[in-house]
Amino acid sequence: MKRVLITGAAGFLGSHVTDRMLAKGYHVIAVDDLSHGHMRNLEAASSHSSFEFHAVDVCDLPALREAAGKVDSVIHLAAYKIPRYENPKKTLLVNSIGTQNALQVAIESGARFTITSTSDVYGKSPDVPFAEDGNCVLGPATVARWAYAASKMFDEHLVLAMAEEAGIYATVLRIFGSYGPRQNLTWWGGPQSVFINAILNDEVIPIHGDGMQTRSFTFVEDTSRGIVAAAEATTANLEIVNIGNNREITILDLAREIHRLCGKPGEPKINMIPYDAIAGRKYEDVLRRVPDIRKAERLLGFRASVQLEEGLVRTIEWQKEQIRKEALVNA
């Protein structure tokens, strides 16, 4: 039985990837420091005989090495993000040190390595849809929101350099807007998470900027399927591949669609929040974000299949259940 180390396994994406790898017959060594992940996300996995969990910080190489043992594959999902609110320093350090450590474990085992990067690395590139060999245009270092993109760009370079030097198989995946059950219910989980919560609780929907910025949202079943496809592929060594749905929608239209799917009448109540009010400092947003998906289709045979409406309906039902559970706990 092949052994796979999954970092960030108790998180949103990590738990879904864990479930898929167990279903495919792998022995999963799951590590997470539980700073943002939750053991409830691993409830199904925890009862599996081929699953083990270690509360480990990926920045602690000796602990990570001990937890992993000898592995055949490493899927590195652990990361820190959203520096626009706090901790750009932590974002930079955790993502760089954690990636170096996960790579070191893979190299020592002669294991293949798969890392999730982010669509944020494309930054302000005007070349839409974003292709993997296109330009990445980040803003100035004086704007903290770019710290996450910069950290993941560094990770990409580090992975390709260390993997090539060590002779291990490695793939970098740029993830576009993943959403679905188990997502974080704050901005950490994405705008759709915050919008659903606001609408279900009859609150005003907060939108940053004018709402005309566009995004591409990918249901977590598709995202996790793409990650697993990359982790098993033989055609994507030292490649960077977009994993995403190429349907583009404005944030304002996303709010309206969620409002409709929640069964609410009329127009949604919206509060437009100026960017400078987000964190009391300079902020820059990306006006369009949509992937070129041809490389994923060619190298991985992957194409997202869950349409936005279906994915949102399933996500809304899941969030309704979370609200019901919370009400029972607080009753």
Coordinates of C-alpha atoms in Angstrom, one line a residue:
M1 CA 0.0 0.0 0.0
K2 CA 1.4 3.4 -1.0
R3 CA 1.9 6.0 1.7
V4 CA 1.0 9.6 1.2
L5 CA 1.8 12.5 3.5
I6 CA -0.9 15.3 3.3
T7 CA -0.1 18.6 5.0
G8 CA -3.0 20.8 6.0
A9 CA -5.1 17.7 6.0
A10 CA -7.7 19.0 8.5
G11 CA -8.4 22.1 6.4
F12 CA -11.0 22.6 3.7
L13 CA -9.2 21.3 0.7
G14 CA -6.9 18.9 2.7
S15 CA -9.8 17.0 4.2
H16 CA -11.4 16.4 0.8
V17 CA -8.1 15.3 -0.7
T18 CA -7.6 13.0 2.3
D19 CA -11.0 11.4 1.7
R20 CA -10.2 10.9 -2.0
M21 CA -6.8 9.3 -1.4
L22 CA -8.2 6.9 1.2
A23 CA -10.9 5.9 -1.2
K24 CA -8.2 5.2 -3.8
G25 CA -6.4 2.8 -1.4
Y26 CA -3.6 4.9 -0.1
H27 CA -2.3 4.9 3.5
V28 CA -2.7 8.6 4.5
I29 CA -0.4 10.3 7.0
A30 CA -2.3 13.5 7.8
V31 CA -0.6 16.4 9.4
D32 CA -2.1 19.7 10.5
D33 CA -1.3 22.1 13.4
L34 CA -5.1 22.8 13.7
S35 CA -4.6 26.6 13.6
H36 CA -7.3 26.8 11.0
G37 CA -8.2 23.2 10.2
H38 CA -10.6 21.2 12.3
M39 CA -10.8 17.6 13.3
R40 CA -14.5 17.6 12.4
N41 CA -13.4 17.8 8.8
L42 CA -11.6 14.4 9.2
E43 CA -14.5 12.7 10.9
A44 CA -15.1 10.2 8.1
A45 CA -11.3 9.7 7.6
S46 CA -10.6 9.1 11.3
S47 CA -12.4 5.8 11.3
H48 CA -10.5 4.4 8.3
S49 CA -7.8 1.8 9.1
S50 CA -5.4 3.4 6.6
F51 CA -5.5 6.8 8.2
E52 CA -3.3 8.4 10.9
F53 CA -3.2 12.0 12.1
H54 CA -0.4 14.0 13.6
A55 CA -0.8 17.5 15.1
V56 CA 2.3 18.9 13.6
D57 CA 3.4 22.3 12.4
V58 CA 5.0 22.1 9.0
C59 CA 7.6 24.6 10.1
D60 CA 9.0 22.0 12.5
L61 CA 11.1 19.8 10.3
P62 CA 12.1 17.1 12.9
A63 CA 8.4 16.6 13.9
L64 CA 7.3 16.5 10.3
R65 CA 10.0 14.1 9.4
E66 CA 9.1 11.8 12.3
A67 CA 5.4 11.9 11.5
A68 CA 5.9 11.1 7.8
G69 CA 8.4 8.2 8.0
K70 CA 9.0 6.8 4.6
V71 CA 6.4 8.0 2.0
D72 CA 5.7 7.5 -1.7
S73 CA 4.0 10.8 -2.2
V74 CA 3.7 14.2 -0.5
I75 CA 0.7 16.5 -1.2
H76 CA 1.5 19.9 0.4
L77 CA -1.6 21.9 1.1
A78 CA -0.7 23.6 4.4
A79 CA -0.4 27.4 3.9
Y80 CA -1.2 30.7 5.6
K81 CA -3.0 33.4 3.7
I82 CA -5.1 36.7 3.8
P83 CA -2.3 39.0 4.9
R84 CA -4.5 42.0 4.1
Y85 CA -5.9 41.7 7.6
E86 CA -2.9 40.6 9.6
N87 CA 0.4 38.8 9.6
P88 CA 2.0 39.4 6.3
K89 CA 5.2 38.3 8.0
K90 CA 3.6 35.0 9.2
T91 CA 2.3 34.4 5.6
L92 CA 5.8 34.8 4.1
L93 CA 7.6 32.7 6.7
V94 CA 5.1 29.8 7.2
N95 CA 4.6 29.4 3.4
S96 CA 8.3 29.4 2.6
I97 CA 9.6 27.4 5.5
G98 CA 6.7 24.9 5.4
T99 CA 7.2 24.3 1.7
Q100 CA 11.0 23.8 2.1
N101 CA 10.3 21.3 5.0
A102 CA 7.7 19.3 3.1
L103 CA 10.0 19.2 0.1
Q104 CA 12.8 18.0 2.2
V105 CA 10.7 15.1 3.5
A106 CA 9.8 14.2 -0.1
I107 CA 13.4 14.3 -1.2
E108 CA 14.6 12.1 1.7
S109 CA 12.0 9.5 0.8
G110 CA 12.5 9.8 -3.0
A111 CA 8.8 10.7 -3.1
R112 CA 6.8 12.6 -5.7
F113 CA 5.7 16.1 -4.6
T114 CA 2.5 18.0 -5.4
I115 CA 1.9 21.5 -4.1
T116 CA -1.1 23.8 -4.3
S117 CA -0.2 27.3 -5.2
T118 CA -2.8 30.0 -6.0
S119 CA -4.4 31.9 -8.8
D120 CA -3.4 35.0 -6.9
V121 CA 0.1 34.7 -8.3
Y122 CA -1.2 36.0 -11.7
G123 CA -1.9 39.3 -9.8
K124 CA -2.8 42.2 -12.1
S125 CA -1.9 40.5 -15.4
P126 CA -4.0 41.8 -18.2
D127 CA -3.6 38.5 -20.1
V128 CA -7.0 36.9 -19.3
P129 CA -7.7 34.0 -19.2
F130 CA -4.6 33.3 -17.2
A131 CA -2.2 30.7 -18.8
E132 CA 0.5 29.0 -16.9
D133 CA 3.3 30.3 -19.1
G134 CA 1.9 33.9 -19.0
N135 CA 3.1 36.8 -17.0
C136 CA 2.6 37.2 -13.2
V137 CA 2.1 40.9 -12.3
L138 CA 2.2 41.6 -8.6
G139 CA 1.8 45.0 -6.9
P140 CA 4.3 46.8 -4.7
A141 CA 5.7 45.3 -1.5
T142 CA 4.2 48.3 0.3
V143 CA 0.8 46.8 -0.2
A144 CA 0.5 43.9 2.2
R145 CA -2.2 41.9 0.3
W146 CA 0.5 40.8 -2.2
A147 CA 2.5 39.0 0.5
Y148 CA 0.5 35.8 0.0
A149 CA 1.0 35.8 -3.8
A150 CA 4.7 36.6 -3.3
S151 CA 5.1 33.7 -0.8
K152 CA 3.4 31.2 -3.2
M153 CA 5.4 32.5 -6.2
F154 CA 8.5 31.8 -4.1
D155 CA 7.2 28.4 -3.2
E156 CA 6.7 27.6 -6.9
H157 CA 10.3 28.5 -7.7
L158 CA 11.6 26.6 -4.7
V159 CA 9.7 23.4 -5.7
L160 CA 10.9 23.5 -9.3
A161 CA 14.5 24.2 -8.3
M162 CA 14.8 21.7 -5.4
A163 CA 12.8 18.9 -7.2
E164 CA 14.9 19.2 -10.3
E165 CA 18.1 19.2 -8.3
A166 CA 17.1 16.2 -6.3
G167 CA 15.6 14.3 -9.3
I168 CA 12.1 13.9 -7.8
Y169 CA 8.8 14.2 -9.7
A170 CA 7.0 17.5 -8.7
T171 CA 3.9 19.4 -9.9
V172 CA 2.7 22.9 -9.0
L173 CA -1.1 23.5 -9.0
R174 CA -2.6 27.0 -9.2
I175 CA -6.0 26.8 -7.5
F176 CA -8.9 29.0 -8.6
G177 CA -11.6 29.9 -6.1
S178 CA -12.4 26.6 -4.4
Y179 CA -15.7 26.5 -2.5
G180 CA -18.1 23.9 -1.0
P181 CA -18.9 21.9 2.2
R182 CA -16.3 22.3 5.0
Q183 CA -15.2 25.8 3.8
N184 CA -14.4 28.3 6.4
L185 CA -17.3 30.5 7.3
T186 CA -15.3 33.7 7.3
W187 CA -13.5 35.6 4.6
W188 CA -10.8 33.0 4.9
G189 CA -13.3 30.7 3.1
G190 CA -14.0 33.2 0.3
P191 CA -16.7 35.7 -0.5
Q192 CA -19.3 33.0 -1.2
S193 CA -19.0 31.8 2.4
V194 CA -19.6 35.2 3.8
F195 CA -22.4 36.0 1.4
I196 CA -24.3 32.8 2.2
N197 CA -24.0 33.4 5.9
A198 CA -25.2 37.0 5.6
I199 CA -28.2 36.0 3.5
L200 CA -29.2 33.1 5.7
N201 CA -29.1 35.3 8.7
D202 CA -31.0 38.2 7.0
E203 CA -27.9 40.4 7.3
V204 CA -26.5 42.9 4.8
I205 CA -24.0 41.4 2.3
P206 CA -20.6 43.1 2.5
I207 CA -18.9 43.6 -0.8
H208 CA -15.4 45.0 -1.2
G209 CA -15.0 47.6 -3.9
D210 CA -17.8 48.1 -6.5
G211 CA -18.5 44.4 -6.9
M212 CA -17.6 44.4 -10.6
Q213 CA -14.4 42.4 -10.1
T214 CA -14.7 38.9 -11.5
R215 CA -13.7 35.5 -10.2
S216 CA -14.0 31.9 -11.3
F217 CA -15.3 29.5 -8.6
T218 CA -14.5 25.8 -8.5
F219 CA -16.6 23.3 -6.5
V220 CA -14.4 21.4 -4.0
E221 CA -15.2 18.0 -5.5
D222 CA -13.7 19.3 -8.7
T223 CA -10.7 20.9 -7.1
S224 CA -9.8 17.8 -5.0
R225 CA -10.3 15.6 -8.0
G226 CA -7.8 17.8 -9.9
I227 CA -5.3 17.6 -7.1
V228 CA -5.5 13.8 -6.9
A229 CA -5.2 13.6 -10.7
A230 CA -2.0 15.6 -10.5
A231 CA -0.7 13.5 -7.6
E232 CA -1.1 10.4 -9.7
A233 CA -0.1 11.7 -13.2
T234 CA 3.0 10.8 -15.1
T235 CA 2.8 13.6 -17.6
A236 CA 3.2 16.8 -15.4
N237 CA 6.7 16.6 -14.0
L238 CA 8.1 20.0 -13.2
E239 CA 5.0 21.6 -14.6
I240 CA 2.7 24.3 -13.4
V241 CA -1.0 23.6 -14.0
N242 CA -4.2 25.6 -13.4
I243 CA -7.0 23.8 -11.5
G244 CA -10.2 25.7 -11.9
N245 CA -13.6 26.3 -13.5
N246 CA -13.4 28.8 -16.3
R247 CA -16.8 30.3 -15.8
E248 CA -16.3 34.0 -14.9
I249 CA -18.8 35.9 -12.7
T250 CA -18.7 39.3 -11.0
I251 CA -18.8 39.4 -7.3
L252 CA -22.0 41.5 -7.4
D253 CA -23.7 38.9 -9.6
L254 CA -22.4 36.1 -7.3
A255 CA -24.2 37.8 -4.4
R256 CA -27.4 38.1 -6.4
E257 CA -27.2 34.5 -7.4
I258 CA -26.7 33.3 -3.9
H259 CA -29.6 35.5 -2.7
R260 CA -31.8 33.9 -5.4
L261 CA -30.7 30.3 -4.6
C262 CA -31.4 30.9 -0.9
G263 CA -35.0 31.6 -1.9
K264 CA -35.0 35.3 -0.9
P265 CA -37.4 37.7 -2.7
G266 CA -36.4 41.0 -4.3
E267 CA -32.9 42.4 -4.5
P268 CA -30.2 41.6 -1.8
K269 CA -29.2 44.1 0.8
I270 CA -25.6 45.1 0.0
N271 CA -23.0 47.2 1.7
M272 CA -20.2 48.3 -0.6
I273 CA -17.0 48.6 1.4
P274 CA -14.2 50.8 0.0
Y275 CA -10.9 48.9 -0.3
D276 CA -9.1 51.4 2.0
A277 CA -11.6 50.6 4.7
I278 CA -10.8 46.8 4.7
A279 CA -7.7 47.0 6.8
G280 CA -7.1 50.7 7.3
R281 CA -4.2 50.6 4.8
K282 CA -3.5 50.6 1.1
Y283 CA -5.2 47.7 -0.7
E284 CA -5.2 46.5 -4.3
D285 CA -7.7 44.0 -5.8
V286 CA -7.5 41.9 -8.9
L287 CA -10.2 43.0 -11.4
R288 CA -10.5 39.7 -13.3
R289 CA -9.5 36.2 -12.5
V290 CA -10.3 33.3 -14.8
P291 CA -8.1 30.3 -15.8
D292 CA -7.0 28.9 -19.1
I293 CA -7.9 25.3 -18.5
R294 CA -6.3 23.7 -21.6
K295 CA -3.1 22.5 -19.9
A296 CA -5.0 20.7 -17.1
E297 CA -7.1 18.9 -19.8
R298 CA -4.1 18.0 -21.8
L299 CA -1.7 16.8 -19.0
L300 CA -4.2 15.6 -16.4
G301 CA -7.3 14.8 -18.3
F302 CA -9.0 17.1 -15.8
R303 CA -12.0 19.5 -16.4
A304 CA -14.3 20.9 -13.8
S305 CA -17.7 19.4 -14.1
V306 CA -19.9 20.9 -11.3
Q307 CA -21.7 24.0 -12.5
L308 CA -21.8 27.1 -10.3
E309 CA -25.5 26.9 -9.5
E310 CA -25.3 23.2 -8.5
G311 CA -22.2 23.8 -6.4
L312 CA -23.8 26.8 -4.7
V313 CA -27.0 25.0 -3.9
R314 CA -25.0 22.2 -2.2
T315 CA -22.9 24.7 -0.3
I316 CA -25.9 26.6 0.9
E317 CA -27.5 23.4 2.2
W318 CA -24.3 22.6 4.0
Q319 CA -24.1 26.0 5.6
K320 CA -27.8 25.8 6.6
E321 CA -26.9 22.6 8.4
Q322 CA -24.0 24.3 10.2
I323 CA -26.3 27.0 11.4
R324 CA -28.8 24.4 12.7
K325 CA -26.0 22.6 14.5
E326 CA -24.8 25.8 16.1
A327 CA -28.3 26.6 17.2
L328 CA -28.7 23.2 18.9
V329 CA -25.4 23.7 20.7
N330 CA -26.4 27.1 22.0
A331 CA -29.9 26.1 22.9

